[in-house]
Amino acid sequence: MKTIPGGLLFSFEGPDKAGKSTQLQLLAASLRQCGYQVYETREPGGTILGEEIRRILLQFKGEDISPEAELLLFGASRAQLMSQLVLPAMRQGAIVLCDRFIDSTSAYQGEARGLSRDFIAAMHEFTLQGKQPDLSFFLDLDVETSFARLRKLKPTFTDDDRFEAENRAFHQLVRQGFLKLAAQYPQRIKTFDASLPKEELAAKILQEARNVIG
Ligand code: TYD
């Protein structure tokens, strides 16, 4: 098994139905084939506590969740993921692949919900314990295509996911948020056209990963 001193953390970001989970699995398989130890995880979730928080974040119907409470729940899930999985895996010299991470918080809670950027930046610092993702794959997809893919998967609309139930204007803001982040952090965040065929996209992602692994 090949190890990398200090490990690596790669995140997959983008709107709903951009194909993040598929690409994450494809990259995990390629990296394992190269001999690396790879952990696959997701946000919110990835730990027992995190999966409980995920259920609340996506499905809680008891009352409205305030934007501030929502932000802190994402933060709690991430703090747990870092200490239970990400940091120990990195200490072993592994590569951690995470389906959504800090950029989703900046895009959804920062840009779309309009919560304080400074607070969110401080929350990232706190939950990541000073670490940063080594590379983030932003799978960009326009809102119409994302909605069309969603409709195809769920022809009769059900609002069983609080985020999928948000309107186009919300998702437009989310996309703007990701695009701004990609422009702000071009070294870390690499943008990909999520409408490309999945094998082509996977090859581009693997190439970027290889550049960072060295
Ligand atoms: P999920 O089913 O994982 O979405 P997808 O399959 O499209 O990736 O649901 C996670 C939802 O949570 C998604 O709509 C985005 C949202 N989210 C935030 O609003 N903030 C965050 O920090 C994270 C990690 C996710």
Tab-separated table of C-alpha atoms and ligand atoms in Angstrom:
chain	number	residue	atom	x	y	z
A	1	MET	CA	0.000	0.000	0.000
A	2	LYS	CA	1.400	3.416	-0.998
A	3	THR	CA	1.182	6.075	1.709
A	4	ILE	CA	1.386	9.848	1.408
A	5	PRO	CA	2.988	11.711	4.328
A	6	GLY	CA	0.223	13.760	5.997
A	7	GLY	CA	-2.410	12.246	3.699
A	8	LEU	CA	-4.609	14.137	1.256
A	9	LEU	CA	-8.166	15.432	1.344
A	10	PHE	CA	-10.094	15.878	-1.914
A	11	SER	CA	-13.657	17.184	-2.026
A	12	PHE	CA	-16.346	16.994	-4.699
A	13	GLU	CA	-18.593	20.034	-4.964
A	14	GLY	CA	-21.406	21.319	-7.118
A	15	PRO	CA	-25.166	21.460	-7.443
A	16	ASP	CA	-27.569	18.574	-6.946
A	17	LYS	CA	-27.369	15.896	-9.640
A	18	ALA	CA	-24.042	17.037	-11.059
A	19	GLY	CA	-22.744	13.463	-10.743
A	20	LYS	CA	-20.474	14.025	-7.749
A	21	SER	CA	-21.089	10.634	-6.129
A	22	THR	CA	-20.429	8.730	-9.375
A	23	GLN	CA	-17.207	10.651	-10.002
A	24	LEU	CA	-16.099	10.134	-6.423
A	25	GLN	CA	-16.537	6.363	-6.778
A	26	LEU	CA	-14.680	6.311	-10.107
A	27	LEU	CA	-11.751	8.279	-8.680
A	28	ALA	CA	-11.656	6.051	-5.593
A	29	ALA	CA	-11.441	2.956	-7.816
A	30	SER	CA	-8.635	4.459	-9.948
A	31	LEU	CA	-6.608	5.548	-6.935
A	32	ARG	CA	-6.997	2.157	-5.266
A	33	GLN	CA	-5.780	0.549	-8.462
A	34	CYS	CA	-2.673	2.731	-8.189
A	35	GLY	CA	-2.127	1.294	-4.697
A	36	TYR	CA	-3.351	4.126	-2.468
A	37	GLN	CA	-5.492	3.708	0.606
A	38	VAL	CA	-8.711	5.614	-0.066
A	39	TYR	CA	-11.575	6.563	2.231
A	40	GLU	CA	-14.906	7.599	0.721
A	41	THR	CA	-17.224	9.743	2.769
A	42	ARG	CA	-19.932	12.361	2.459
A	43	GLU	CA	-21.393	15.460	4.008
A	44	PRO	CA	-23.554	15.959	5.832
A	45	GLY	CA	-22.922	12.534	7.325
A	46	GLY	CA	-20.004	10.123	7.199
A	47	THR	CA	-20.117	9.279	10.913
A	48	ILE	CA	-22.876	7.830	13.090
A	49	LEU	CA	-23.580	11.245	14.580
A	50	GLY	CA	-23.209	12.906	11.187
A	51	GLU	CA	-25.772	10.598	9.578
A	52	GLU	CA	-28.256	11.458	12.360
A	53	ILE	CA	-27.619	15.151	11.696
A	54	ARG	CA	-28.052	14.509	7.949
A	55	ARG	CA	-31.497	13.023	8.535
A	56	ILE	CA	-32.499	16.133	10.455
A	57	LEU	CA	-31.014	18.523	7.894
A	58	LEU	CA	-32.707	16.889	4.915
A	59	GLN	CA	-35.969	15.621	6.353
A	60	PHE	CA	-36.919	17.315	9.622
A	61	LYS	CA	-40.508	18.537	9.437
A	62	GLY	CA	-41.293	19.400	13.086
A	63	GLU	CA	-40.895	23.143	12.470
A	64	ASP	CA	-38.866	25.442	10.219
A	65	ILE	CA	-35.109	25.132	10.764
A	66	SER	CA	-33.627	28.613	11.061
A	67	PRO	CA	-30.738	29.376	8.656
A	68	GLU	CA	-28.441	29.884	11.652
A	69	ALA	CA	-29.368	26.509	13.167
A	70	GLU	CA	-28.956	24.873	9.758
A	71	LEU	CA	-25.433	26.296	9.405
A	72	LEU	CA	-24.401	25.041	12.829
A	73	LEU	CA	-25.789	21.569	12.122
A	74	PHE	CA	-23.617	21.339	8.994
A	75	GLY	CA	-20.725	22.549	11.162
A	76	ALA	CA	-21.417	19.905	13.818
A	77	SER	CA	-21.515	17.140	11.210
A	78	ARG	CA	-18.197	18.340	9.758
A	79	ALA	CA	-16.462	18.675	13.131
A	80	GLN	CA	-17.382	15.075	13.914
A	81	LEU	CA	-16.257	13.861	10.479
A	82	MET	CA	-12.891	15.579	10.852
A	83	SER	CA	-12.107	14.088	14.233
A	84	GLN	CA	-13.577	10.626	13.635
A	85	LEU	CA	-12.515	9.966	10.063
A	86	VAL	CA	-10.629	12.618	8.082
A	87	LEU	CA	-7.787	13.460	10.467
A	88	PRO	CA	-7.080	9.841	11.540
A	89	ALA	CA	-7.132	8.708	7.877
A	90	MET	CA	-4.748	11.500	6.866
A	91	ARG	CA	-2.397	10.551	9.716
A	92	GLN	CA	-2.274	7.042	8.204
A	93	GLY	CA	-1.184	8.557	4.879
A	94	ALA	CA	-4.484	7.847	3.117
A	95	ILE	CA	-6.455	9.859	0.564
A	96	VAL	CA	-9.902	10.968	1.768
A	97	LEU	CA	-12.578	11.697	-0.838
A	98	CYS	CA	-15.529	13.674	0.472
A	99	ASP	CA	-18.840	14.176	-1.331
A	100	ARG	CA	-19.466	17.871	-0.547
A	101	PHE	CA	-17.451	19.859	1.966
A	102	ILE	CA	-16.765	23.471	2.986
A	103	ASP	CA	-17.587	25.003	-0.403
A	104	SER	CA	-21.152	23.677	-0.154
A	105	THR	CA	-21.538	25.575	3.118
A	106	SER	CA	-20.155	28.760	1.557
A	107	ALA	CA	-22.442	28.393	-1.499
A	108	TYR	CA	-25.671	27.196	0.152
A	109	GLN	CA	-25.578	28.872	3.572
A	110	GLY	CA	-23.344	31.828	2.618
A	111	GLU	CA	-24.406	32.839	-0.871
A	112	ALA	CA	-27.938	31.409	-1.084
A	113	ARG	CA	-29.114	31.853	2.520
A	114	GLY	CA	-27.087	35.064	2.911
A	115	LEU	CA	-25.396	34.193	6.211
A	116	SER	CA	-22.214	35.954	7.353
A	117	ARG	CA	-19.148	35.036	5.253
A	118	ASP	CA	-16.859	35.958	8.140
A	119	PHE	CA	-18.676	33.645	10.497
A	120	ILE	CA	-18.599	30.845	7.925
A	121	ALA	CA	-14.861	31.352	7.354
A	122	ALA	CA	-14.299	31.189	11.121
A	123	MET	CA	-16.461	28.070	11.314
A	124	HIS	CA	-14.350	26.404	8.599
A	125	GLU	CA	-11.178	27.261	10.514
A	126	PHE	CA	-12.692	25.835	13.706
A	127	THR	CA	-14.159	22.633	12.265
A	128	LEU	CA	-11.166	21.836	10.035
A	129	GLN	CA	-8.691	22.513	12.849
A	130	GLY	CA	-6.643	24.664	10.497
A	131	LYS	CA	-6.591	22.153	7.622
A	132	GLN	CA	-7.879	22.770	4.080
A	133	PRO	CA	-8.878	20.389	1.292
A	134	ASP	CA	-5.841	19.762	-0.925
A	135	LEU	CA	-8.031	19.785	-4.018
A	136	SER	CA	-11.711	20.399	-4.724
A	137	PHE	CA	-13.468	19.219	-7.872
A	138	PHE	CA	-16.296	21.612	-8.709
A	139	LEU	CA	-18.721	19.897	-11.101
A	140	ASP	CA	-20.526	22.807	-12.685
A	141	LEU	CA	-24.010	22.354	-14.099
A	142	ASP	CA	-26.606	24.950	-15.014
A	143	VAL	CA	-29.754	25.072	-12.936
A	144	GLU	CA	-32.065	23.973	-15.755
A	145	THR	CA	-30.060	20.815	-16.428
A	146	SER	CA	-29.878	20.051	-12.729
A	147	PHE	CA	-33.671	20.445	-12.424
A	148	ALA	CA	-34.241	18.333	-15.546
A	149	ARG	CA	-32.054	15.518	-14.166
A	150	LEU	CA	-33.945	15.692	-10.891
A	151	ARG	CA	-37.339	15.529	-12.637
A	152	LYS	CA	-36.209	12.501	-14.597
A	153	LEU	CA	-35.224	10.711	-11.402
A	154	LYS	CA	-38.314	11.822	-9.483
A	155	PRO	CA	-41.109	12.420	-12.033
A	156	THR	CA	-43.690	13.209	-9.380
A	157	PHE	CA	-42.308	16.021	-7.305
A	158	THR	CA	-41.972	15.220	-3.609
A	159	ASP	CA	-40.494	17.692	-1.177
A	160	ASP	CA	-38.792	14.963	0.855
A	161	ASP	CA	-35.424	16.761	0.655
A	162	ARG	CA	-35.441	20.324	2.049
A	163	PHE	CA	-32.787	21.490	-0.433
A	164	GLU	CA	-34.240	19.876	-3.544
A	165	ALA	CA	-37.507	21.601	-2.640
A	166	GLU	CA	-35.899	25.069	-2.925
A	167	ASN	CA	-36.752	27.136	-6.016
A	168	ARG	CA	-34.675	28.034	-9.060
A	169	ALA	CA	-33.630	31.410	-7.647
A	170	PHE	CA	-32.085	29.655	-4.636
A	171	HIS	CA	-30.206	27.183	-6.835
A	172	GLN	CA	-29.060	30.014	-9.102
A	173	LEU	CA	-27.496	31.678	-6.071
A	174	VAL	CA	-25.857	28.397	-5.073
A	175	ARG	CA	-24.261	28.162	-8.512
A	176	GLN	CA	-23.090	31.784	-8.313
A	177	GLY	CA	-21.581	30.943	-4.950
A	178	PHE	CA	-19.583	28.032	-6.356
A	179	LEU	CA	-18.435	30.082	-9.362
A	180	LYS	CA	-17.218	32.887	-7.080
A	181	LEU	CA	-15.330	30.419	-4.887
A	182	ALA	CA	-13.712	28.809	-7.942
A	183	ALA	CA	-12.555	32.256	-9.100
A	184	GLN	CA	-11.287	33.106	-5.608
A	185	TYR	CA	-9.350	29.862	-5.044
A	186	PRO	CA	-8.189	28.741	-8.507
A	187	GLN	CA	-5.290	26.735	-7.048
A	188	ARG	CA	-7.504	24.554	-4.883
A	189	ILE	CA	-10.813	24.486	-6.765
A	190	LYS	CA	-10.799	22.985	-10.252
A	191	THR	CA	-13.940	23.489	-12.344
A	192	PHE	CA	-15.335	20.782	-14.653
A	193	ASP	CA	-18.254	20.750	-17.060
A	194	ALA	CA	-20.640	18.270	-15.423
A	195	SER	CA	-22.526	17.736	-18.695
A	196	LEU	CA	-19.529	15.863	-20.196
A	197	PRO	CA	-19.787	12.080	-20.618
A	198	LYS	CA	-18.867	10.471	-17.322
A	199	GLU	CA	-15.748	8.642	-18.591
A	200	GLU	CA	-14.346	11.860	-20.065
A	201	LEU	CA	-15.033	13.716	-16.838
A	202	ALA	CA	-13.453	10.921	-14.793
A	203	ALA	CA	-10.259	11.070	-16.891
A	204	LYS	CA	-9.951	14.846	-16.347
A	205	ILE	CA	-10.527	14.481	-12.620
A	206	LEU	CA	-7.948	11.698	-12.340
A	207	GLN	CA	-5.403	13.874	-14.155
A	208	GLU	CA	-5.892	16.753	-11.664
A	209	ALA	CA	-5.660	14.318	-8.756
A	210	ARG	CA	-2.407	12.887	-10.168
A	211	ASN	CA	-0.951	16.405	-10.468
A	212	VAL	CA	-1.498	16.950	-6.751
A	213	ILE	CA	-0.420	13.463	-5.639
A	214	GLY	CA	2.821	13.932	-7.619
B	1	TYD	P1	-27.373	15.258	-0.869
B	1	TYD	O1	-28.500	14.290	-1.051
B	1	TYD	O2	-26.056	14.743	-0.450
B	1	TYD	O3	-27.228	16.110	-2.179
B	1	TYD	P2	-26.504	15.691	-3.501
B	1	TYD	O4	-26.798	14.234	-3.723
B	1	TYD	O5	-27.072	16.575	-4.528
B	1	TYD	O6	-25.058	15.996	-3.254
B	1	TYD	O7	-27.921	16.358	0.121
B	1	TYD	C1	-27.133	17.256	0.742
B	1	TYD	C2	-27.796	18.596	0.646
B	1	TYD	O8	-27.261	19.441	1.653
B	1	TYD	C3	-27.549	19.266	-0.699
B	1	TYD	O9	-28.752	19.727	-1.243
B	1	TYD	C4	-26.677	20.452	-0.348
B	1	TYD	C5	-26.878	20.677	1.106
B	1	TYD	N1	-25.689	21.164	1.823
B	1	TYD	C6	-25.678	22.447	2.338
B	1	TYD	O10	-26.649	23.195	2.174
B	1	TYD	N2	-24.582	22.879	3.046
B	1	TYD	C7	-23.510	22.079	3.278
B	1	TYD	O11	-22.535	22.501	3.948
B	1	TYD	C8	-23.529	20.738	2.758
B	1	TYD	C9	-22.378	19.816	3.014
B	1	TYD	C10	-24.639	20.321	2.028
